PDB file of C-alpha atoms in Angstrom:
ATOM      1  CA  UNK A  57       0.000   0.000   0.000  1.00 33.00           C
ATOM      2  CA  UNK A  58       1.058   3.430  -0.696  1.00 35.00           C
ATOM      3  CA  UNK A  59       3.115   7.640   6.004  1.00 31.00           C
ATOM      4  CA  UNK A  60       2.945  10.528   3.747  1.00 34.00           C
ATOM      5  CA  UNK A  61      -0.807  10.579   3.251  1.00 37.00           C
ATOM      6  CA  UNK A  62      -2.615   9.423   6.359  1.00 37.00           C
ATOM      7  CA  UNK A  63      -6.319   8.775   6.215  1.00 40.00           C
ATOM      8  CA  UNK A  64      -8.005   8.340   9.570  1.00 41.00           C
ATOM      9  CA  UNK A  65     -11.685   7.959  10.130  1.00 37.00           C
ATOM     10  CA  UNK A  66     -13.212   9.399  13.239  1.00 37.00           C
ATOM     11  CA  UNK A  67     -16.800   9.116  14.201  1.00 36.00           C
ATOM     12  CA  UNK A  68     -17.321  12.769  14.570  1.00 37.00           C
ATOM     13  CA  UNK A  69     -17.963  16.109  17.437  1.00 39.00           C
ATOM     14  CA  UNK A  70     -18.706  20.211  21.042  1.00 41.00           C
ATOM     15  CA  UNK A  71     -19.467  22.931  23.335  1.00 45.00           C
ATOM     16  CA  UNK A  72     -17.784  25.948  21.763  1.00 48.00           C
ATOM     17  CA  UNK A  73     -19.595  28.529  19.712  1.00 45.00           C
ATOM     18  CA  UNK A  74     -19.596  27.364  16.122  1.00 43.00           C
ATOM     19  CA  UNK A  75     -20.106  28.925  12.745  1.00 46.00           C
ATOM     20  CA  UNK A  76     -20.746  27.224   9.436  1.00 46.00           C
ATOM     21  CA  UNK A  77     -18.448  24.227   9.251  1.00 56.00           C
ATOM     22  CA  UNK A  78     -16.230  23.492   6.261  1.00 61.00           C
ATOM     23  CA  UNK A  79     -16.433  19.722   6.390  1.00 68.00           C
ATOM     24  CA  UNK A  80     -16.408  19.245   2.640  1.00 75.00           C
ATOM     25  CA  UNK A  81     -12.767  20.153   2.209  1.00 75.00           C
ATOM     26  CA  UNK A  82     -11.714  17.724  -0.499  1.00 85.00           C
ATOM     27  CA  UNK A  83     -10.681  19.230  -3.811  1.00 88.00           C
ATOM     28  CA  UNK A  84     -12.160  17.816  -6.983  1.00 87.00           C
ATOM     29  CA  UNK A  85     -10.374  14.774  -8.331  1.00 80.00           C
ATOM     30  CA  UNK A  86      -8.155  15.388 -11.325  1.00 76.00           C
ATOM     31  CA  UNK A  87      -9.375  14.108 -14.648  1.00 80.00           C
ATOM     32  CA  UNK A  88      -7.650  10.862 -15.446  1.00 75.00           C
ATOM     33  CA  UNK A  89      -7.510   9.230 -12.019  1.00 77.00           C
ATOM     34  CA  UNK A  90      -6.962   5.719 -13.348  1.00 79.00           C
ATOM     35  CA  UNK A  91      -5.047   2.564 -12.600  1.00 82.00           C
ATOM     36  CA  UNK A  92      -5.591   2.700  -8.852  1.00 88.00           C
ATOM     37  CA  UNK A  93      -8.860   0.777  -8.535  1.00 90.00           C
ATOM     38  CA  UNK A  94      -7.328  -2.055  -6.482  1.00 94.00           C
ATOM     39  CA  UNK A  95      -5.715   0.425  -4.084  1.00 94.00           C
ATOM     40  CA  UNK A  96      -8.935   2.435  -3.865  1.00 94.00           C
ATOM     41  CA  UNK A  97     -11.006  -0.666  -3.115  1.00 94.00           C
ATOM     42  CA  UNK A  98      -8.533  -1.686  -0.404  1.00 94.00           C
ATOM     43  CA  UNK A  99      -8.718   1.735   1.283  1.00 94.00           C
ATOM     44  CA  UNK A 100     -12.515   1.768   1.019  1.00 95.00           C
ATOM     45  CA  UNK A 101     -12.594  -1.676   2.618  1.00 93.00           C
ATOM     46  CA  UNK A 102     -10.763  -0.216   5.598  1.00 92.00           C
ATOM     47  CA  UNK A 103     -12.959   2.890   5.764  1.00 92.00           C
ATOM     48  CA  UNK A 104     -16.322   1.170   5.414  1.00 91.00           C
ATOM     49  CA  UNK A 105     -18.300   1.567   8.654  1.00 85.00           C
ATOM     50  CA  UNK A 106     -18.949  -1.646  10.520  1.00 80.00           C
ATOM     51  CA  UNK A 107     -15.898  -3.447   9.155  1.00 76.00           C
ATOM     52  CA  UNK A 108     -13.638  -2.687  12.100  1.00 66.00           C
ATOM     53  CA  UNK A 109     -13.679  -3.327  15.818  1.00 68.00           C
ATOM     54  CA  UNK A 110     -15.968  -0.405  16.659  1.00 70.00           C
ATOM     55  CA  UNK A 111     -13.312   2.293  16.965  1.00 75.00           C
ATOM     56  CA  UNK A 112     -11.943   4.622  14.341  1.00 82.00           C
ATOM     57  CA  UNK A 113     -10.598   3.003  11.203  1.00 84.00           C
ATOM     58  CA  UNK A 114      -7.141   4.026  10.025  1.00 86.00           C
ATOM     59  CA  UNK A 115      -5.651   3.563   6.580  1.00 88.00           C
ATOM     60  CA  UNK A 116      -2.039   4.625   6.085  1.00 89.00           C
ATOM     61  CA  UNK A 117      -0.909   5.383   2.557  1.00 90.00           C
ATOM     62  CA  UNK A 118       2.870   5.511   2.263  1.00 89.00           C
ATOM     63  CA  UNK A 119       5.326   5.672  -0.592  1.00 87.00           C
ATOM     64  CA  UNK A 120       7.606   7.913  -2.616  1.00 88.00           C
ATOM     65  CA  UNK A 121       6.610  11.487  -3.267  1.00 86.00           C
ATOM     66  CA  UNK A 122       4.590  11.965  -6.416  1.00 87.00           C
ATOM     67  CA  UNK A 123       3.142   8.460  -6.707  1.00 88.00           C
ATOM     68  CA  UNK A 124      -0.412   9.614  -6.020  1.00 89.00           C
ATOM     69  CA  UNK A 125      -1.032   9.000  -2.325  1.00 92.00           C
ATOM     70  CA  UNK A 126      -2.811  12.317  -1.829  1.00 92.00           C
ATOM     71  CA  UNK A 127      -4.979  11.786  -4.892  1.00 92.00           C
ATOM     72  CA  UNK A 128      -5.804   8.262  -3.713  1.00 94.00           C
ATOM     73  CA  UNK A 129      -6.768   9.597  -0.268  1.00 93.00           C
ATOM     74  CA  UNK A 130      -8.971  12.235  -1.894  1.00 93.00           C
ATOM     75  CA  UNK A 131     -10.562   9.620  -4.163  1.00 93.00           C
ATOM     76  CA  UNK A 132     -11.307   7.449  -1.129  1.00 94.00           C
ATOM     77  CA  UNK A 133     -12.847  10.455   0.601  1.00 92.00           C
ATOM     78  CA  UNK A 134     -15.077  11.240  -2.350  1.00 92.00           C
ATOM     79  CA  UNK A 135     -16.107   7.600  -2.769  1.00 92.00           C
ATOM     80  CA  UNK A 136     -16.879   7.136   0.926  1.00 92.00           C
ATOM     81  CA  UNK A 137     -19.053  10.254   0.934  1.00 91.00           C
ATOM     82  CA  UNK A 138     -20.813   9.079  -2.211  1.00 92.00           C
ATOM     83  CA  UNK A 139     -21.560   5.800  -0.405  1.00 94.00           C
ATOM     84  CA  UNK A 140     -23.099   7.822   2.427  1.00 92.00           C
ATOM     85  CA  UNK A 141     -20.590   6.534   4.958  1.00 92.00           C
ATOM     86  CA  UNK A 142     -19.459   9.984   6.094  1.00 90.00           C
ATOM     87  CA  UNK A 143     -21.316  13.255   6.382  1.00 89.00           C
ATOM     88  CA  UNK A 144     -18.164  15.311   5.960  1.00 89.00           C
ATOM     89  CA  UNK A 145     -14.446  15.287   5.333  1.00 90.00           C
ATOM     90  CA  UNK A 146     -11.799  17.242   7.228  1.00 92.00           C
ATOM     91  CA  UNK A 147      -8.497  17.853   5.472  1.00 92.00           C
ATOM     92  CA  UNK A 148      -5.257  18.987   7.092  1.00 92.00           C
ATOM     93  CA  UNK A 149      -1.814  19.194   5.482  1.00 93.00           C
ATOM     94  CA  UNK A 150       0.848  18.400   8.073  1.00 94.00           C
ATOM     95  CA  UNK A 151       3.760  19.476   5.820  1.00 93.00           C
ATOM     96  CA  UNK A 152       5.786  16.670   7.411  1.00 91.00           C
ATOM     97  CA  UNK A 153       8.564  16.851   4.835  1.00 90.00           C
ATOM     98  CA  UNK A 154       8.829  20.631   4.698  1.00 92.00           C
ATOM     99  CA  UNK A 155      11.550  22.529   6.596  1.00 93.00           C
ATOM    100  CA  UNK A 156       8.846  23.752   8.985  1.00 93.00           C
ATOM    101  CA  UNK A 157       6.188  21.054   9.449  1.00 93.00           C
ATOM    102  CA  UNK A 158       2.782  21.970  10.811  1.00 94.00           C
ATOM    103  CA  UNK A 159       2.790  21.992  14.607  1.00 93.00           C
ATOM    104  CA  UNK A 160       0.157  19.872  16.339  1.00 92.00           C
ATOM    105  CA  UNK A 161      -1.424  22.988  17.880  1.00 94.00           C
ATOM    106  CA  UNK A 162      -1.700  24.608  14.445  1.00 95.00           C
ATOM    107  CA  UNK A 163      -3.214  21.458  12.950  1.00 94.00           C
ATOM    108  CA  UNK A 164      -5.768  21.389  15.777  1.00 95.00           C
ATOM    109  CA  UNK A 165      -6.596  25.049  15.159  1.00 95.00           C
ATOM    110  CA  UNK A 166      -7.151  24.343  11.459  1.00 94.00           C
ATOM    111  CA  UNK A 167      -9.361  21.350  12.258  1.00 95.00           C
ATOM    112  CA  UNK A 168     -11.377  23.327  14.814  1.00 95.00           C
ATOM    113  CA  UNK A 169     -11.862  26.122  12.285  1.00 94.00           C
ATOM    114  CA  UNK A 170     -13.017  23.514   9.744  1.00 92.00           C
ATOM    115  CA  UNK A 171     -15.494  22.262  12.327  1.00 93.00           C
ATOM    116  CA  UNK A 172     -16.901  25.766  12.560  1.00 91.00           C
ATOM    117  CA  UNK A 173     -15.358  26.923  15.836  1.00 94.00           C
ATOM    118  CA  UNK A 174     -14.733  30.658  15.705  1.00 93.00           C
ATOM    119  CA  UNK A 175     -11.115  31.695  16.124  1.00 94.00           C
ATOM    120  CA  UNK A 176     -11.875  33.718  19.253  1.00 94.00           C
ATOM    121  CA  UNK A 177     -13.265  30.559  20.894  1.00 95.00           C
ATOM    122  CA  UNK A 178     -10.186  28.421  20.198  1.00 95.00           C
ATOM    123  CA  UNK A 179      -7.928  28.196  23.272  1.00 94.00           C
ATOM    124  CA  UNK A 180      -4.313  29.331  22.957  1.00 93.00           C
ATOM    125  CA  UNK A 181      -1.697  26.618  22.352  1.00 90.00           C
ATOM    126  CA  UNK A 182      -1.401  24.255  25.300  1.00 82.00           C
ATOM    127  CA  UNK A 183      -4.688  25.397  26.819  1.00 83.00           C
ATOM    128  CA  UNK A 184      -7.153  22.746  25.771  1.00 92.00           C
ATOM    129  CA  UNK A 185      -7.312  22.645  21.974  1.00 94.00           C
ATOM    130  CA  UNK A 186      -7.194  18.855  21.934  1.00 94.00           C
ATOM    131  CA  UNK A 187     -10.028  18.623  24.466  1.00 95.00           C
ATOM    132  CA  UNK A 188     -12.116  21.067  22.439  1.00 96.00           C
ATOM    133  CA  UNK A 189     -11.440  19.075  19.261  1.00 96.00           C
ATOM    134  CA  UNK A 190     -12.510  15.839  20.963  1.00 95.00           C
ATOM    135  CA  UNK A 191     -15.651  17.483  22.326  1.00 95.00           C
ATOM    136  CA  UNK A 192     -16.498  18.762  18.850  1.00 95.00           C
ATOM    137  CA  UNK A 193     -16.117  15.251  17.428  1.00 93.00           C
ATOM    138  CA  UNK A 194     -18.163  13.736  20.265  1.00 93.00           C
ATOM    139  CA  UNK A 195     -20.996  16.227  19.751  1.00 94.00           C
ATOM    140  CA  UNK A 196     -21.091  15.458  16.049  1.00 92.00           C
ATOM    141  CA  UNK A 197     -21.085  11.731  16.733  1.00 91.00           C
ATOM    142  CA  UNK A 198     -23.997  12.158  19.144  1.00 94.00           C
ATOM    143  CA  UNK A 199     -25.806  14.108  16.417  1.00 93.00           C
ATOM    144  CA  UNK A 200     -25.394  11.144  14.069  1.00 91.00           C
ATOM    145  CA  UNK A 201     -22.592  12.640  11.994  1.00 90.00           C
ATOM    146  CA  UNK A 202     -19.550  10.686  10.868  1.00 89.00           C
ATOM    147  CA  UNK A 203     -16.447  12.517   9.717  1.00 91.00           C
ATOM    148  CA  UNK A 204     -13.500  11.349   7.678  1.00 91.00           C
ATOM    149  CA  UNK A 205     -10.164  12.969   8.532  1.00 92.00           C
ATOM    150  CA  UNK A 206      -7.499  13.149   5.845  1.00 92.00           C
ATOM    151  CA  UNK A 207      -4.182  14.150   7.413  1.00 92.00           C
ATOM    152  CA  UNK A 208      -1.830  14.565   4.469  1.00 92.00           C
ATOM    153  CA  UNK A 209       1.960  14.687   4.366  1.00 92.00           C
ATOM    154  CA  UNK A 210       2.589  13.111   7.765  1.00 90.00           C
ATOM    155  CA  UNK A 211       6.249  12.197   8.204  1.00 89.00           C
ATOM    156  CA  UNK A 212       5.404   9.607  10.869  1.00 81.00           C
ATOM    157  CA  UNK A 213       2.335   8.005  12.403  1.00 73.00           C
ATOM    158  CA  UNK A 214       2.952   9.630  15.786  1.00 68.00           C
TER     159      UNK A 214
END
């Protein structure tokens, strides 16, 4: 299988003041996405609700730069939404191979903003962003929503 593009599924969820959420963050697929049907079916098999042990499903796509991991992750996101498995997709680029990768606190801020939390309601770094993110996902899960998280360009799984 193609940890540069990491696709993690979280049953989604909070208490902070929210605005319109941007949970349809996937760009359109490029014309000519071909030759990856076996890989796509494998990833979809991992992402399909009910196929795992009840927790979040995780598919890791790893390989050389430029082989299409990001496009495959996006294709899986589009296909899983089309199947009705997920009500939204969150996308975050971790820039894991850049000189200055995205810090965890900045990734959490971006995800919270995508979930509709207003910037003024996001705690400063180290002051509860992770807890707010989890509460947002829990609230969405309780509301019957399921979110797919695409964390791209991770340099490790940690």
